[in-house]
Short mmCIF file of C-alpha atoms in Angstrom, two decimals:
data_model
loop_
_atom_site.label_atom_id
_atom_site.label_comp_id
_atom_site.label_asym_id
_atom_site.label_seq_id
_atom_site.Cartn_x
_atom_site.Cartn_y
_atom_site.Cartn_z
CA MET A 19 22.43 -38.04 -6.02
CA LEU A 20 20.47 -37.79 -9.55
CA LEU A 21 22.88 -37.40 -12.04
CA ASP A 22 23.74 -36.79 -15.47
CA ARG A 23 25.84 -38.69 -17.99
CA LEU A 24 28.43 -36.54 -16.95
CA ASN A 25 28.06 -36.71 -13.83
CA ARG A 26 26.71 -33.35 -12.88
CA PRO A 27 23.68 -33.07 -10.27
CA LEU A 28 20.73 -31.34 -10.45
CA ARG A 29 20.30 -28.46 -8.02
CA ASP A 30 19.13 -25.23 -9.71
CA LEU A 31 15.71 -24.68 -11.57
CA ARG A 32 15.43 -21.32 -13.55
CA VAL A 33 11.57 -20.87 -13.84
CA SER A 34 10.47 -18.42 -16.83
CA VAL A 35 7.25 -16.92 -15.87
CA THR A 36 6.18 -14.55 -19.40
CA ASP A 37 7.73 -14.00 -22.46
CA ARG A 38 6.93 -10.57 -22.74
CA CYS A 39 9.54 -7.91 -21.84
CA ASN A 40 9.30 -3.57 -21.39
CA LEU A 41 12.92 -3.63 -23.04
CA ARG A 42 13.57 -4.73 -26.22
CA CYS A 43 17.92 -5.20 -25.40
CA THR A 44 19.87 -6.26 -28.75
CA TYR A 45 21.56 -8.92 -27.19
CA CYS A 46 18.07 -10.41 -25.94
CA MET A 47 14.49 -9.48 -27.47
CA PRO A 48 15.72 -7.13 -30.81
CA ALA A 49 13.56 -4.59 -31.59
CA GLU A 50 13.49 -5.69 -35.10
CA VAL A 51 12.29 -9.01 -34.64
CA PHE A 52 10.33 -8.90 -31.48
CA GLY A 53 8.52 -5.77 -32.20
CA PRO A 54 4.47 -4.56 -32.38
CA GLY A 55 3.13 -7.00 -34.62
CA TYR A 56 4.92 -10.01 -32.43
CA ALA A 57 2.89 -12.87 -31.02
CA PHE A 58 3.42 -13.70 -27.33
CA LEU A 59 2.31 -16.32 -25.50
CA PRO A 60 -1.86 -16.08 -24.61
CA ARG A 61 -2.47 -15.79 -20.65
CA THR A 62 -4.12 -19.26 -20.94
CA GLU A 63 -0.52 -20.91 -22.08
CA LEU A 64 1.10 -20.06 -19.42
CA LEU A 65 1.77 -22.09 -16.35
CA SER A 66 -0.44 -21.29 -12.97
CA PHE A 67 1.05 -20.68 -10.16
CA GLU A 68 0.05 -23.41 -8.88
CA GLU A 69 1.34 -25.55 -11.79
CA ILE A 70 4.92 -23.54 -10.91
CA GLU A 71 4.53 -24.29 -7.74
CA ARG A 72 3.90 -28.13 -8.16
CA LEU A 73 6.76 -29.01 -10.43
CA SER A 74 8.94 -26.84 -8.80
CA ARG A 75 7.90 -29.45 -5.83
CA VAL A 76 9.01 -32.40 -8.38
CA PHE A 77 12.25 -30.88 -9.16
CA VAL A 78 12.96 -29.74 -5.24
CA GLU A 79 11.74 -33.63 -4.55
CA LEU A 80 14.89 -34.70 -6.91
CA GLY A 81 17.19 -32.39 -5.88
CA VAL A 82 16.67 -29.11 -6.50
CA ARG A 83 17.85 -26.09 -4.15
CA LYS A 84 17.72 -23.06 -5.76
CA LEU A 85 14.74 -21.33 -7.73
CA ARG A 86 15.37 -18.10 -10.02
CA ILE A 87 12.28 -16.43 -11.14
CA THR A 88 13.18 -15.23 -14.69
CA GLY A 89 10.99 -14.21 -18.05
CA GLY A 90 11.49 -12.51 -20.30
CA GLU A 91 10.59 -9.59 -17.75
CA PRO A 92 8.95 -11.43 -14.61
CA LEU A 93 8.07 -8.59 -12.63
CA LEU A 94 5.31 -7.94 -15.46
CA ARG A 95 3.28 -11.42 -14.56
CA ARG A 96 0.19 -10.20 -12.55
CA ASP A 97 0.26 -11.05 -8.70
CA LEU A 98 4.01 -12.20 -8.93
CA PRO A 99 4.69 -11.74 -5.44
CA GLU A 100 1.93 -14.15 -4.73
CA LEU A 101 4.04 -16.68 -6.85
CA ILE A 102 7.66 -16.44 -4.78
CA GLY A 103 5.65 -16.90 -1.44
CA ARG A 104 4.45 -19.74 -2.10
CA LEU A 105 8.23 -21.40 -3.56
CA THR A 106 9.60 -19.94 -0.53
CA ARG A 107 7.31 -22.04 1.39
CA LEU A 108 8.88 -24.80 -0.29
CA GLU A 109 10.18 -27.33 1.57
CA GLY A 110 14.02 -28.03 0.94
CA VAL A 111 14.00 -24.82 -0.80
CA GLU A 112 17.27 -22.99 0.54
CA ASP A 113 17.59 -20.18 -1.91
CA VAL A 114 14.91 -18.21 -4.55
CA ALA A 115 15.76 -15.23 -6.43
CA LEU A 116 14.55 -13.63 -9.17
CA THR A 117 16.35 -11.78 -12.52
CA THR A 118 14.61 -8.29 -13.84
CA ASN A 119 15.42 -4.94 -15.50
CA GLY A 120 14.36 -3.42 -12.08
CA LEU A 121 12.31 -1.16 -14.32
CA LEU A 122 8.85 -2.20 -12.01
CA LEU A 123 11.06 -2.86 -8.67
CA PRO A 124 10.33 0.73 -6.81
CA ARG A 125 6.47 -0.42 -7.10
CA LEU A 126 7.40 -4.29 -5.99
CA ALA A 127 10.22 -4.44 -4.27
CA ALA A 128 8.56 -4.25 -0.67
CA ASP A 129 5.87 -6.54 -1.83
CA LEU A 130 8.49 -9.23 -3.55
CA LYS A 131 10.50 -8.79 0.53
CA ALA A 132 7.65 -9.32 2.35
CA ALA A 133 6.50 -12.74 0.03
CA GLY A 134 9.66 -13.91 1.02
CA LEU A 135 11.96 -13.12 -1.82
CA LYS A 136 16.15 -12.42 -0.44
CA ARG A 137 17.55 -11.21 -3.26
CA VAL A 138 18.16 -9.90 -6.98
CA THR A 139 19.77 -9.52 -9.70
CA VAL A 140 19.10 -6.52 -11.79
CA SER A 141 20.77 -5.77 -15.57
CA ILE A 142 22.54 -2.75 -16.44
CA ASP A 143 24.92 -2.78 -19.01
CA SER A 144 25.82 1.39 -19.27
CA LEU A 145 25.59 4.47 -17.27
CA ASP A 146 25.62 6.54 -20.27
CA PRO A 147 21.84 7.30 -20.85
CA GLU A 148 22.78 7.29 -25.12
CA VAL A 149 24.71 3.79 -24.58
CA PHE A 150 22.29 2.19 -23.11
CA GLY A 151 19.35 3.63 -24.97
CA ARG A 152 20.74 2.45 -27.73
CA MET A 153 21.47 -1.38 -26.14
CA ASN A 154 17.69 -1.74 -24.77
CA GLY A 155 15.88 -0.76 -27.76
CA LEU A 156 13.59 2.12 -26.73
CA GLY A 157 16.16 4.96 -25.61
CA VAL A 158 14.34 4.19 -21.63
CA HIS A 159 17.33 6.10 -19.33
CA PRO A 160 19.75 4.36 -16.67
CA GLN A 161 18.05 6.28 -14.17
CA ARG A 162 15.35 4.35 -14.40
CA VAL A 163 17.55 0.81 -13.54
CA LEU A 164 19.07 2.73 -10.62
CA ASP A 165 16.24 3.94 -9.35
CA GLY A 166 14.82 0.47 -9.04
CA ILE A 167 18.15 -0.97 -7.40
CA GLU A 168 17.77 1.83 -4.63
CA ALA A 169 14.17 0.54 -4.39
CA ALA A 170 15.62 -3.11 -4.17
CA LEU A 171 18.11 -1.95 -1.30
CA ALA A 172 16.02 0.13 0.39
CA ALA A 173 13.60 -2.63 0.77
CA GLY A 174 16.20 -5.15 1.93
CA LEU A 175 16.94 -7.07 -0.50
CA GLY A 176 19.99 -8.33 -1.77
CA VAL A 177 21.36 -7.71 -5.07
CA LYS A 178 23.69 -8.45 -7.70
CA VAL A 179 24.18 -6.54 -11.47
CA ASN A 180 24.77 -8.18 -14.39
CA THR A 181 26.69 -6.24 -17.15
CA VAL A 182 26.28 -7.78 -20.24
CA VAL A 183 29.90 -6.63 -22.19
CA GLN A 184 30.49 -6.33 -25.90
CA ARG A 185 33.45 -4.86 -27.77
CA GLY A 186 32.96 -1.64 -29.25
CA VAL A 187 29.98 -1.25 -27.71
CA ASN A 188 29.49 -0.07 -23.95
CA ASP A 189 33.48 -1.26 -23.03
CA GLU A 190 34.48 1.88 -22.75
CA GLY A 191 32.27 2.10 -19.80
CA LEU A 192 32.86 -0.20 -17.42
CA ARG A 193 35.35 1.35 -14.69
CA LYS A 194 32.42 4.03 -14.35
CA LEU A 195 29.73 1.45 -13.93
CA TRP A 196 31.37 -0.80 -11.14
CA LEU A 197 32.60 2.46 -9.66
CA ALA A 198 29.07 4.00 -8.96
CA LEU A 199 28.04 0.25 -8.02
CA ARG A 200 30.72 -1.37 -5.87
CA GLU A 201 28.98 -0.39 -2.79
CA GLY A 202 25.81 -1.82 -3.08
CA ALA A 203 25.64 -3.91 -5.09
CA VAL A 204 28.05 -7.01 -6.36
CA VAL A 205 28.68 -6.23 -9.85
CA ARG A 206 28.90 -9.38 -12.51
CA PHE A 207 30.33 -8.75 -15.74
CA ILE A 208 29.48 -11.46 -18.47
CA GLU A 209 30.88 -11.62 -21.88
CA PHE A 210 28.70 -11.41 -24.69
CA MET A 211 26.57 -14.89 -25.69
CA ASP A 212 25.26 -16.74 -28.99
CA VAL A 213 22.07 -17.37 -27.31
CA GLY A 214 18.91 -17.58 -29.67
CA ASN A 215 18.96 -17.03 -33.04
CA HIS A 216 18.50 -13.06 -33.46
CA ASN A 217 21.19 -10.72 -31.83
CA GLY A 218 24.14 -10.61 -34.48
CA TRP A 219 26.50 -12.42 -32.28
CA ASN A 220 30.63 -12.74 -33.21
CA MET A 221 33.74 -13.32 -31.40
CA GLU A 222 35.05 -10.42 -32.33
CA SER A 223 32.44 -8.66 -30.51
CA VAL A 224 33.79 -10.68 -27.04
CA VAL A 225 35.38 -8.58 -24.35
CA PRO A 226 37.09 -11.55 -22.57
CA SER A 227 37.04 -11.01 -18.78
CA ARG A 228 40.53 -10.68 -18.28
CA GLU A 229 40.89 -7.91 -20.36
CA VAL A 230 37.40 -6.65 -18.00
CA LEU A 231 39.23 -7.11 -15.28
CA ALA A 232 42.27 -4.49 -16.94
CA ARG A 233 39.74 -2.01 -17.83
CA LEU A 234 38.38 -2.25 -13.93
CA SER A 235 41.38 -1.22 -12.27
CA ALA A 236 42.92 2.16 -11.50
CA ASP A 237 46.62 1.29 -13.57
CA GLY A 238 45.14 -0.69 -16.67
CA THR A 239 46.15 -3.81 -15.35
CA GLY A 240 44.30 -5.67 -13.00
CA ALA A 241 46.92 -6.21 -10.58
CA GLU A 242 44.40 -4.51 -7.52
CA PHE A 243 42.59 -7.57 -7.36
CA ARG A 244 42.71 -10.86 -6.09
CA PRO A 245 40.58 -14.27 -6.87
CA VAL A 246 38.36 -15.60 -4.52
CA ASN A 247 37.78 -19.18 -3.64
CA PRO A 248 34.03 -20.11 -5.18
CA ASN A 249 31.14 -20.58 -2.84
CA TYR A 250 30.02 -23.57 -4.54
CA ARG A 251 30.44 -26.41 -7.00
CA GLY A 252 29.20 -24.90 -10.23
CA GLU A 253 29.22 -21.31 -9.35
CA VAL A 254 29.48 -19.60 -12.93
CA ALA A 255 30.84 -16.12 -11.77
CA GLU A 256 34.92 -15.88 -11.10
CA ARG A 257 34.89 -13.74 -8.17
CA HIS A 258 37.58 -11.20 -7.14
CA VAL A 259 37.58 -8.51 -4.69
CA ASP A 260 39.66 -4.84 -5.11
CA GLU A 261 42.07 -3.84 -1.70
CA GLY A 262 39.50 -2.32 -0.61
CA GLY A 263 37.24 -5.78 -0.53
CA HIS A 264 34.75 -4.97 -2.94
CA GLU A 265 33.77 -8.13 -4.88
CA VAL A 266 33.58 -8.69 -8.53
CA GLY A 267 32.62 -11.23 -10.72
CA LEU A 268 33.39 -12.08 -14.49
CA ILE A 269 31.19 -14.71 -16.14
CA SER A 270 33.71 -16.06 -18.67
CA SER A 271 30.90 -18.21 -20.41
CA VAL A 272 33.05 -17.96 -24.22
CA THR A 273 36.60 -17.89 -23.07
CA ALA A 274 36.39 -20.31 -20.06
CA PRO A 275 33.13 -22.48 -20.23
CA PHE A 276 31.80 -23.84 -16.99
CA CYS A 277 29.92 -26.77 -18.32
CA GLY A 278 31.70 -29.36 -16.35
CA ASP A 279 29.67 -28.12 -12.82
CA CYS A 280 26.68 -27.00 -14.58
CA SER A 281 23.83 -28.14 -12.32
CA ARG A 282 20.79 -25.87 -14.00
CA ALA A 283 17.43 -26.84 -15.79
CA ARG A 284 15.66 -24.27 -17.50
CA LEU A 285 11.47 -24.68 -17.47
CA SER A 286 10.49 -22.14 -20.03
CA ALA A 287 6.29 -19.95 -19.41
CA VAL A 288 4.44 -22.70 -20.89
CA GLY A 289 6.26 -25.74 -19.15
CA VAL A 290 8.99 -27.04 -21.41
CA LEU A 291 12.33 -28.18 -19.54
CA TYR A 292 15.72 -27.10 -21.44
CA THR A 293 18.81 -28.69 -19.93
CA CYS A 294 21.06 -26.16 -21.25
CA LEU A 295 20.91 -22.63 -22.46
CA PHE A 296 21.28 -22.76 -25.61
CA ALA A 297 19.02 -25.56 -26.55
CA GLY A 298 17.58 -26.48 -29.44
CA ALA A 299 14.69 -28.37 -28.34
CA GLY A 300 12.77 -29.33 -24.51
CA THR A 301 10.71 -31.95 -23.13
CA ASP A 302 6.82 -30.58 -22.32
CA LEU A 303 5.72 -30.99 -19.16
CA ARG A 304 2.88 -29.10 -19.17
CA ALA A 305 0.82 -31.54 -21.07
CA PRO A 306 1.33 -34.78 -18.62
CA LEU A 307 0.62 -32.09 -15.85
CA ARG A 308 -2.73 -30.72 -17.72
CA ALA A 309 -3.70 -34.71 -18.91
CA GLY A 310 -3.58 -35.34 -14.70
CA ALA A 311 -0.04 -37.43 -13.81
CA GLY A 312 0.68 -37.36 -10.76
CA ASP A 313 4.02 -36.88 -9.08
CA ASP A 314 5.67 -39.57 -9.69
CA GLY A 315 4.76 -39.44 -13.18
CA LEU A 316 6.39 -36.37 -13.49
CA ARG A 317 8.87 -37.20 -11.27
CA ASP A 318 10.68 -39.97 -13.82
CA LEU A 319 10.03 -37.70 -16.56
CA ILE A 320 11.95 -35.33 -15.25
CA ALA A 321 15.05 -38.27 -13.77
CA GLY A 322 15.03 -39.48 -16.95
CA VAL A 323 15.88 -36.02 -19.21
CA TRP A 324 18.76 -35.33 -16.86
CA ARG A 325 20.10 -38.63 -16.24
CA GLU A 326 20.48 -38.39 -20.40
CA ARG A 327 21.69 -34.83 -20.14
CA ARG A 328 25.11 -34.30 -21.82
CA ASP A 329 25.08 -30.83 -22.72
CA ARG A 330 28.37 -28.96 -23.28
CA TYR A 331 27.96 -26.37 -25.62
CA SER A 332 29.52 -23.80 -24.61
CA GLU A 333 33.20 -26.03 -24.64
CA GLU A 334 31.79 -27.27 -28.00
CA ARG A 335 31.66 -24.22 -29.28
CA GLY A 336 35.44 -23.66 -29.03
CA GLU A 337 36.44 -27.27 -29.80
CA ALA A 338 36.78 -28.78 -33.68
CA THR A 339 33.50 -30.64 -33.94
CA PRO A 340 33.46 -34.17 -35.71
CA ALA A 341 32.60 -34.51 -39.31
CA GLY A 342 28.93 -34.84 -39.29
CA GLU A 343 27.87 -33.30 -35.88
CA LYS A 344 26.06 -29.97 -35.63
CA GLY A 345 24.79 -27.69 -32.77
CA PRO A 346 20.94 -26.98 -32.99
CA ALA A 347 20.16 -25.53 -35.93
CA ARG A 348 18.12 -23.12 -34.07
CA LYS A 349 18.30 -22.06 -30.67
CA ILE A 350 15.68 -21.75 -28.24
CA GLU A 351 15.20 -17.73 -27.51
CA MET A 352 16.84 -16.43 -24.17
CA SER A 353 13.10 -14.43 -23.90
CA HIS A 354 11.70 -17.46 -23.11
CA ILE A 355 13.73 -19.10 -20.93
CA GLY A 356 15.87 -16.17 -18.87
CA GLY A 357 19.98 -16.30 -18.46
#
């Protein structure tokens, strides 16, 4: 088994297929930074489907069992169902999933299901049109995302919903969102994180998961929920169910970091390998790939990077930092490597 310096196995690979998005969410791609003049990557710099398939196969040979397709917004990548089909056919892959804002699911959900996709994770942060429009940066109405969720369910895809919670922004509407979506989807609430360099993160904006759970309950205490054992080591969401059996997930990456069980690697749209969501630098896999490196060479390169991995940024965020040590001066943007 391939282990890093903290004895964490390599089990999950998140693959970004584009840096583009059709929203400008304030915590990911704020419009004042990613405006009309922003220079997105040209198509020639993106990994081709053949290159993604080959690198994914090498990662699977090293122990990866789960692949997640991300962006930017992955559904903007032309012919994405073709890539899904390639990845679901890889020997050794147990699960292929997709993270999306849902806007294009009405057009693509059936094709994604036919290609072998089993589940999607859809992001929606509020059912209030004004709040959601402000958070997505473009005034997009939440009904468009709800239509995407319905299309995914109609196509037979499993659906999880991710909601990023920010104090004073969307925290008042959490119970309404939970009640509206809990029948068809597993709803997960994520503590606002300091990903990238432009989202204006501060600790005062974080709503701890224990407070979120209290807000979801009818009596405001959270007593109606009971914890559920994790499905596997490294599961990021703490799972709870209410008295009716509805499941809710809490991702407490700020107040209760889970770095100790992190088994995820991230591959950017241009083929850079990152070993942490908060990394400042990565390892270029595209250059050796396009220079003719064989699978053995790529496998050795990836394995060497993982064996030296010691990332635990979310734990270090809350620790006293020894004199002279600093985190990355600039972190990779979430739009380059997904969530």
